Amino acid sequence: MNATPSSTDHRDHTYGTDHAYGTATDRTEPADQEGRTVHLDTAGWGTMPAAVRALVADCASREDRYGPHELEEDLEDVLRTEVHERLGALLGVPAADTAVVTDAAGAFDALVSRLAPGRGERVWTTPYESAARLTALYALRDRTRCTVEVVPLREDGDLDLEWMARHIGDDVALVSVVHVPSGCGIVNPVEEIGQILAPYRCVYAVDASYSAGQLPVDAGRIGCQLLTGDGWRFLRGPYAAGFAFLAPRLRAAFEDAAAHRPLPPNAAVAGLNAALAHHTATVTAAADGPAGLAGQGLLPALRAAVEECPGTELIAPGRVQSAILAFRHRDLPAALVRRRLAARGVVVWKTVAQETPLHLPRSGATTALRASLGPDTTPQDIARFGRALREVVREETAGAQRPRPARTLPPAPTPVLASAPAPVPPAGPRPRPSARRHLTLCPTP
């Protein structure tokens, strides 16, 4: 008997457009529902729309029942054609020049591992670069003996474009720029940088992980040869599905490296395709609404909520800001504030210095908090966040100032006679302290 189920009992779903997304009014919960979680961490993990979440769950269930090959056959049009057409439309590039990857950092590392700049040639990065991409650049430097240079910042925190225009030359082999960094909300001028680099031979690589879905990202206008991004942040797709745009001259090198790396699960790719469809369907309505795309219209209210809380300090360099706001409290640990906010139903992210080791340590911040808006964020959410933040700061500050009870010393130990042997500690490794500590990376010269 044939063990493979017939087409009528398991190919009864459409994995394309109609099944993939809801309408522009699709929301997870009403904004005024009592007990609603205020999710202000879209930059870390965007909440999937209900239709996208249902599709991913359905794909996982069908893969478990019928196996990955049957699911791949059902998803053939999505995996080979549809998701690339949607990526091409999102990024303003031909569909054939896009790729689906597990994550942006892995795609960047895959390509950089195949580059071969000459000895002494220059590679440019910025102080806003992530630790993962810096690791790839330092590995490239150690392998080829090229030089890694960091583009300086102006006093206001913006990249110094005049410095770039003065120092660019044909000995610059690679320029890596993050559109929006993870540790703060600055929007770097990637299109203006592309105009400066256009006459030269360098590879221009842009990280759009924290901008795709909340800002327009047009690789053609940017003029880059590599653009990478994660699909689970502002695009609100499933984890382990990202994307890349590659100029034709880089395709062969990238595919050679990617052949030795894991592929994203088929269910995640289907979810990314659904999230892209949902984004396209909602972007016009969101841009015309009061909150704007990814809630940027609420950024002034979010900023005011932080500034009105005593003891808080914004980490917001640059003149142009995105839907991400980083801040810290002068006296309270970021981890403590995050936990107390979570207990009140408000989700934010704690960022640490080693995530952007060339920026946060120099700003004096070891840890900080990051709040990021999403298309479902409402003014009521911002008001609730502000109240919760003020309550946490007031309670924890009062607790720190409250006098502590005097400690009672334990009784003195019984003296040990001189003839008694000293106690021998048990054999084995010494126990490690239970407190979690952070490793701060220091930039290499």
Coordinates of C-alpha atoms in Angstrom, one line a residue:
M1 CA 0.0 0.0 0.0
N2 CA 1.3 3.4 -0.8
A3 CA 2.2 5.2 2.4
T4 CA 2.1 8.7 0.8
P5 CA -1.3 10.4 1.5
S6 CA -3.3 11.4 -1.6
S7 CA -3.4 15.0 -2.7
T8 CA -7.0 15.4 -1.5
D9 CA -6.2 14.8 2.1
H10 CA -3.2 17.0 2.7
R11 CA -2.9 19.6 -0.1
D12 CA -6.0 21.5 0.9
H13 CA -4.3 24.8 1.9
T14 CA -3.0 27.7 -0.1
Y15 CA 0.4 29.0 1.0
G16 CA 0.4 32.0 -1.3
T17 CA -1.2 35.4 -1.0
D18 CA -4.8 34.7 0.1
H19 CA -3.9 32.5 3.0
A20 CA -0.8 34.5 4.0
Y21 CA -2.1 37.7 5.5
G22 CA -5.1 39.4 6.9
T23 CA -6.5 42.8 6.2
A24 CA -5.0 46.2 7.1
T25 CA -7.0 46.2 10.3
D26 CA -5.6 42.9 11.6
R27 CA -4.5 43.4 15.2
T28 CA -3.7 41.0 17.9
E29 CA -5.8 42.6 20.6
P30 CA -7.9 45.7 21.1
A31 CA -5.8 48.6 22.3
D32 CA -8.0 49.2 25.4
Q33 CA -8.4 45.6 26.5
E34 CA -7.7 45.2 30.2
G35 CA -4.5 43.3 30.8
R36 CA -3.0 43.8 27.3
T37 CA 0.7 43.5 27.2
V38 CA 2.5 46.6 26.0
H39 CA 5.1 45.3 23.5
L40 CA 7.8 47.9 23.0
D41 CA 10.4 45.5 21.7
T42 CA 9.6 45.2 18.0
A43 CA 13.3 45.8 17.2
G44 CA 14.1 42.6 19.1
W45 CA 11.2 40.4 18.1
G46 CA 8.1 41.8 16.3
T47 CA 4.9 40.1 17.2
M48 CA 3.6 38.1 14.2
P49 CA 0.2 39.0 12.9
A50 CA -2.4 36.3 13.7
A51 CA -2.6 35.1 10.1
V52 CA 1.2 34.7 9.8
R53 CA 1.4 32.9 13.1
A54 CA -1.4 30.5 12.1
L55 CA 0.4 29.8 8.8
V56 CA 3.7 29.0 10.4
A57 CA 2.0 26.7 12.9
D58 CA 0.1 24.9 10.1
C59 CA 3.3 24.4 8.1
A60 CA 5.1 23.0 11.2
S61 CA 2.2 20.6 11.9
R62 CA 2.0 19.4 8.3
E63 CA 5.8 18.9 8.2
D64 CA 5.6 16.9 11.4
R65 CA 2.8 14.7 9.9
Y66 CA 4.0 14.3 6.3
G67 CA 7.7 15.1 6.4
P68 CA 9.8 18.0 5.0
H69 CA 9.8 16.9 1.4
E70 CA 6.0 16.9 1.1
L71 CA 5.9 20.4 2.6
E72 CA 8.7 21.6 0.3
E73 CA 6.7 20.3 -2.7
D74 CA 3.6 22.1 -1.5
L75 CA 5.6 25.3 -1.0
E76 CA 7.5 25.2 -4.2
D77 CA 6.0 28.3 -5.7
V78 CA 6.5 30.2 -2.5
L79 CA 10.1 29.1 -1.9
R80 CA 11.3 29.5 -5.5
T81 CA 9.3 32.5 -6.8
E82 CA 6.9 34.3 -4.6
V83 CA 9.1 35.2 -1.6
H84 CA 11.8 36.5 -4.0
E85 CA 9.2 38.7 -5.9
R86 CA 8.1 40.2 -2.6
L87 CA 11.7 40.8 -1.5
G88 CA 12.5 42.5 -4.8
A89 CA 9.5 44.7 -4.4
L90 CA 10.4 45.6 -0.8
L91 CA 14.0 46.4 -1.6
G92 CA 13.5 47.9 -5.1
V93 CA 15.7 45.3 -6.9
P94 CA 15.2 42.4 -9.3
A95 CA 13.8 39.3 -7.7
A96 CA 16.6 37.3 -9.1
D97 CA 19.1 39.3 -7.0
T98 CA 17.6 38.4 -3.7
A99 CA 18.3 35.5 -1.4
V100 CA 16.6 34.0 1.7
V101 CA 19.0 33.3 4.6
T102 CA 18.8 32.4 8.2
D103 CA 19.9 35.8 9.5
A104 CA 21.6 39.0 8.3
A105 CA 24.8 38.5 10.3
G106 CA 25.4 35.1 8.9
A107 CA 24.8 36.3 5.3
F108 CA 27.3 39.2 5.9
D109 CA 29.9 36.8 7.3
A110 CA 29.4 34.3 4.4
L111 CA 30.2 37.0 1.8
V112 CA 33.1 38.6 3.8
S113 CA 34.7 35.2 4.2
R114 CA 35.1 35.1 0.4
L115 CA 36.5 38.6 -0.1
A116 CA 40.2 39.0 -0.6
P117 CA 41.3 42.6 -0.3
G118 CA 45.0 43.2 -0.9
R119 CA 47.5 43.7 1.9
G120 CA 47.2 47.2 3.3
E121 CA 43.9 47.9 1.6
R122 CA 41.3 49.6 3.7
V123 CA 38.0 48.4 5.1
W124 CA 35.7 51.0 6.6
T125 CA 33.2 50.5 9.3
T126 CA 31.3 52.8 11.8
P127 CA 31.1 53.2 15.5
Y128 CA 27.5 51.8 15.3
E129 CA 28.6 48.5 13.9
S130 CA 27.3 45.3 15.6
A131 CA 29.6 42.9 17.4
A132 CA 28.8 40.1 14.9
R133 CA 29.7 42.2 11.9
L134 CA 32.9 43.5 13.6
T135 CA 33.9 39.9 14.3
A136 CA 33.7 39.2 10.5
L137 CA 35.6 42.3 9.7
Y138 CA 38.4 41.6 12.2
A139 CA 38.6 38.0 10.8
L140 CA 39.0 39.5 7.3
R141 CA 41.7 41.8 8.6
D142 CA 43.6 38.9 10.2
R143 CA 43.3 36.7 7.1
T144 CA 44.3 39.3 4.5
R145 CA 46.3 41.9 6.4
C146 CA 44.0 44.7 5.3
T147 CA 43.4 47.7 7.6
V148 CA 40.1 48.3 9.4
E149 CA 39.3 52.0 9.8
V150 CA 36.4 53.5 11.8
V151 CA 34.6 56.4 10.2
P152 CA 34.5 59.2 12.8
L153 CA 31.4 60.9 14.1
R154 CA 30.5 64.5 14.2
E155 CA 29.8 66.2 17.5
D156 CA 26.0 65.5 17.1
G157 CA 26.6 61.8 16.6
D158 CA 26.1 61.7 12.8
L159 CA 28.7 60.0 10.6
D160 CA 31.2 62.5 9.2
L161 CA 30.4 62.4 5.5
E162 CA 33.0 65.1 4.7
W163 CA 35.7 62.9 6.2
M164 CA 34.5 60.0 4.0
A165 CA 34.5 62.2 0.9
R166 CA 38.1 63.4 1.7
H167 CA 39.5 59.9 2.4
I168 CA 37.8 57.7 -0.1
G169 CA 40.0 56.1 -2.7
D170 CA 40.4 53.0 -4.8
D171 CA 42.4 51.4 -2.0
V172 CA 39.1 51.1 0.0
A173 CA 37.9 47.6 -0.6
L174 CA 34.8 47.3 1.6
V175 CA 32.5 49.8 3.4
S176 CA 30.1 48.4 6.0
V177 CA 27.4 50.7 7.3
V178 CA 24.4 49.8 9.5
H179 CA 21.2 51.7 8.4
V180 CA 19.8 51.7 12.0
P181 CA 21.9 50.2 14.8
S182 CA 20.5 48.0 17.5
G183 CA 21.7 50.1 20.4
C184 CA 20.1 53.4 19.5
G185 CA 17.6 54.9 17.1
I186 CA 19.9 56.9 14.8
V187 CA 19.2 56.7 11.0
N188 CA 22.4 56.7 9.1
P189 CA 22.4 58.4 5.7
V190 CA 23.0 55.3 3.6
E191 CA 21.9 56.9 0.3
E192 CA 24.3 59.9 0.7
I193 CA 27.1 57.5 1.6
G194 CA 26.3 55.5 -1.6
Q195 CA 26.7 58.6 -3.7
I196 CA 30.1 59.2 -2.2
L197 CA 31.2 55.7 -2.9
A198 CA 29.7 55.3 -6.3
P199 CA 32.8 56.3 -8.4
Y200 CA 35.0 53.8 -6.6
R201 CA 35.5 50.1 -6.7
C202 CA 34.7 49.2 -3.1
V203 CA 32.0 46.8 -2.0
Y204 CA 29.3 48.7 -0.2
A205 CA 27.4 46.6 2.4
V206 CA 24.4 47.8 4.3
D207 CA 22.8 46.2 7.4
A208 CA 19.0 46.8 7.2
S209 CA 18.0 44.4 10.1
Y210 CA 16.6 47.2 12.2
S211 CA 15.2 49.4 9.4
A212 CA 13.4 47.1 7.0
G213 CA 9.8 47.2 7.9
Q214 CA 9.9 50.5 9.7
L215 CA 11.7 52.7 7.1
P216 CA 11.8 52.6 3.3
V217 CA 14.7 50.5 2.2
D218 CA 15.6 50.8 -1.5
A219 CA 18.8 49.1 -2.4
G220 CA 18.8 50.6 -5.9
R221 CA 18.7 54.1 -4.5
I222 CA 21.2 53.3 -1.8
G223 CA 23.7 52.0 -4.4
C224 CA 25.0 49.1 -2.3
Q225 CA 26.2 45.8 -3.6
L226 CA 25.1 43.9 -0.5
L227 CA 22.1 44.5 1.8
T228 CA 21.1 42.1 4.5
G229 CA 18.2 42.0 7.0
D230 CA 16.3 39.9 9.6
G231 CA 12.7 39.1 8.9
W232 CA 11.5 38.8 12.5
R233 CA 12.0 42.4 13.7
F234 CA 9.9 45.2 12.1
L235 CA 8.7 42.9 9.3
R236 CA 7.2 40.7 12.0
G237 CA 8.0 37.3 10.4
P238 CA 9.2 34.1 12.1
Y239 CA 12.6 33.6 13.6
A240 CA 15.4 32.1 11.5
A241 CA 14.3 33.7 8.2
G242 CA 16.3 36.7 6.9
F243 CA 17.1 38.1 3.4
A244 CA 19.8 39.5 1.3
F245 CA 20.3 41.5 -1.9
L246 CA 23.4 40.8 -3.8
A247 CA 24.8 42.5 -6.8
P248 CA 25.4 40.1 -9.7
R249 CA 29.2 40.3 -9.3
L250 CA 28.9 39.0 -5.7
R251 CA 26.4 36.2 -6.4
A252 CA 28.9 33.4 -7.1
A253 CA 31.1 34.1 -4.1
F254 CA 28.0 34.3 -1.8
E255 CA 26.5 31.1 -3.1
D256 CA 29.8 29.3 -2.7
A257 CA 29.9 30.3 1.0
A258 CA 26.2 29.8 1.6
A259 CA 26.4 26.2 0.3
H260 CA 28.2 25.3 3.5
R261 CA 25.7 27.0 5.9
P262 CA 22.3 25.9 7.1
L263 CA 19.2 27.0 5.2
P264 CA 16.2 28.5 6.9
P265 CA 13.3 26.1 7.6
N266 CA 10.7 25.9 4.9
A267 CA 8.0 26.9 7.4
A268 CA 10.0 30.0 8.3
V269 CA 10.3 31.0 4.7
A270 CA 6.6 30.6 4.2
G271 CA 6.1 32.8 7.2
L272 CA 8.5 35.4 5.9
N273 CA 6.6 35.4 2.6
A274 CA 3.3 35.9 4.5
A275 CA 4.8 38.7 6.7
L276 CA 6.0 40.5 3.5
A277 CA 2.5 40.2 2.1
H278 CA 1.0 41.5 5.3
H279 CA 3.5 44.4 5.4
T280 CA 2.7 45.4 1.8
A281 CA -1.1 45.3 2.6
T282 CA -0.7 47.4 5.7
V283 CA 2.0 49.9 4.8
T284 CA -0.2 52.3 3.0
A285 CA -2.8 52.4 5.8
A286 CA -0.1 52.7 8.4
A287 CA 1.6 55.6 6.6
D288 CA -1.6 57.5 6.3
G289 CA -2.7 56.9 9.9
P290 CA -1.8 58.9 13.0
A291 CA 1.1 56.6 14.1
G292 CA 2.8 56.4 10.7
L293 CA 4.9 53.5 9.5
A294 CA 6.0 51.3 12.4
G295 CA 4.6 53.9 14.8
Q296 CA 7.2 56.7 14.1
G297 CA 4.4 59.2 14.8
L298 CA 4.4 58.1 18.4
L299 CA 8.2 58.6 18.9
P300 CA 7.8 62.2 20.4
A301 CA 5.3 60.8 22.9
L302 CA 7.7 57.9 23.8
R303 CA 10.6 60.3 24.1
A304 CA 8.6 62.6 26.4
A305 CA 7.5 59.6 28.6
V306 CA 11.2 58.8 29.2
E307 CA 12.3 62.4 29.7
E308 CA 9.5 63.1 32.2
C309 CA 10.8 60.3 34.5
P310 CA 13.3 61.6 37.0
G311 CA 16.9 60.3 36.7
T312 CA 16.6 59.0 33.1
E313 CA 19.0 59.8 30.3
L314 CA 18.4 59.4 26.6
I315 CA 20.9 57.7 24.3
A316 CA 19.9 59.3 21.1
P317 CA 22.8 60.5 18.9
G318 CA 22.2 62.0 15.5
R319 CA 19.7 64.4 13.9
V320 CA 17.4 61.8 12.4
Q321 CA 15.8 59.1 14.6
S322 CA 13.8 55.9 13.9
A323 CA 11.2 54.1 16.0
I324 CA 13.8 53.0 18.5
L325 CA 14.7 54.9 21.6
A326 CA 17.5 53.9 24.0
F327 CA 17.8 55.3 27.5
R328 CA 19.2 54.5 31.0
H329 CA 18.7 55.5 34.6
R330 CA 21.6 57.1 36.4
D331 CA 21.2 55.0 39.6
L332 CA 19.1 51.9 38.8
P333 CA 20.4 48.9 36.8
A334 CA 18.8 48.4 33.4
A335 CA 18.1 44.7 34.2
L336 CA 16.2 45.7 37.4
V337 CA 14.1 48.3 35.5
R338 CA 13.3 45.9 32.7
R339 CA 12.1 43.2 35.1
R340 CA 10.0 45.6 37.1
L341 CA 8.4 46.9 33.8
A342 CA 7.7 43.3 32.7
A343 CA 5.9 42.6 36.0
R344 CA 3.6 45.5 35.0
G345 CA 3.0 44.2 31.6
V346 CA 5.4 46.4 29.7
V347 CA 8.0 44.7 27.5
V348 CA 11.3 46.5 26.7
W349 CA 14.8 45.3 25.9
K350 CA 18.0 45.5 27.9
T351 CA 21.0 46.2 25.7
V352 CA 24.6 45.7 26.8
A353 CA 27.8 47.4 25.7
Q354 CA 29.2 44.4 23.8
E355 CA 26.4 44.5 21.3
T356 CA 27.8 47.7 19.8
P357 CA 31.3 47.7 21.3
L358 CA 32.6 50.8 19.4
H359 CA 29.7 53.0 20.5
L360 CA 28.0 52.3 23.9
P361 CA 31.2 51.9 26.0
R362 CA 32.5 55.3 24.7
S363 CA 29.1 56.9 25.6
G364 CA 29.6 55.7 29.1
A365 CA 26.8 53.2 29.1
T366 CA 27.5 49.6 30.1
T367 CA 23.8 48.6 30.0
A368 CA 20.8 50.5 28.7
L369 CA 17.1 50.0 27.9
R370 CA 15.7 50.0 24.4
A371 CA 12.0 50.7 23.6
S372 CA 10.9 50.3 20.0
L373 CA 7.5 51.0 18.5
G374 CA 5.5 48.8 16.1
P375 CA 2.4 49.2 13.9
D376 CA 0.2 48.0 16.8
T377 CA 1.5 50.5 19.3
T378 CA -1.1 53.0 20.5
P379 CA -1.0 56.3 22.4
Q380 CA -2.6 54.4 25.3
D381 CA 0.4 52.0 25.3
I382 CA 2.8 54.9 25.5
A383 CA 0.9 56.4 28.4
R384 CA 0.9 53.1 30.2
F385 CA 4.6 52.7 29.7
G386 CA 5.3 56.2 31.1
R387 CA 3.2 55.5 34.2
A388 CA 4.9 52.1 34.7
L389 CA 8.4 53.6 34.3
R390 CA 7.7 56.4 36.8
E391 CA 6.2 53.9 39.3
V392 CA 9.3 51.6 39.0
V393 CA 11.7 54.5 39.5
R394 CA 9.8 55.9 42.4
E395 CA 9.5 52.6 44.2
E396 CA 13.1 51.4 43.6
T397 CA 14.6 54.8 44.4
A398 CA 12.6 54.9 47.7
G399 CA 13.7 51.4 48.5
A400 CA 17.4 52.3 47.9
Q401 CA 17.0 55.3 50.3
R402 CA 15.2 53.4 53.0
P403 CA 17.6 52.7 55.9
R404 CA 18.5 49.0 56.2
P405 CA 18.2 47.2 59.5
A406 CA 21.5 46.7 61.3
R407 CA 23.1 43.4 60.6
T408 CA 23.5 40.9 63.4
L409 CA 26.9 39.4 63.5
P410 CA 27.1 35.6 63.9
P411 CA 28.7 34.2 67.1
A412 CA 32.4 33.9 67.0
P413 CA 33.7 30.4 66.1
T414 CA 35.0 28.2 68.7
P415 CA 38.9 28.4 68.9
V416 CA 40.7 25.5 67.4
L417 CA 43.4 24.0 69.5
A418 CA 46.9 24.2 68.1
S419 CA 47.2 20.5 68.1
A420 CA 44.1 20.0 65.9
P421 CA 44.7 19.7 62.2
A422 CA 43.5 22.5 60.0
P423 CA 40.3 21.7 58.0
V424 CA 41.0 20.6 54.5
P425 CA 38.8 22.1 51.8
P426 CA 37.0 19.6 49.6
A427 CA 38.7 18.6 46.3
G428 CA 37.4 19.8 43.0
P429 CA 37.0 23.1 41.2
R430 CA 36.0 26.1 43.2
P431 CA 32.3 27.1 42.8
R432 CA 31.7 30.1 40.6
P433 CA 29.7 33.0 41.9
S434 CA 26.0 32.8 41.0
A435 CA 25.7 36.5 39.9
R436 CA 25.6 37.1 36.2
R437 CA 28.3 39.3 34.9
H438 CA 28.8 41.1 31.6
L439 CA 31.9 40.9 29.4
T440 CA 32.8 44.2 27.9
L441 CA 34.7 44.0 24.6
C442 CA 37.4 46.5 24.0
P443 CA 38.0 47.6 20.4
T444 CA 41.3 46.6 18.8
P445 CA 43.4 49.3 17.4

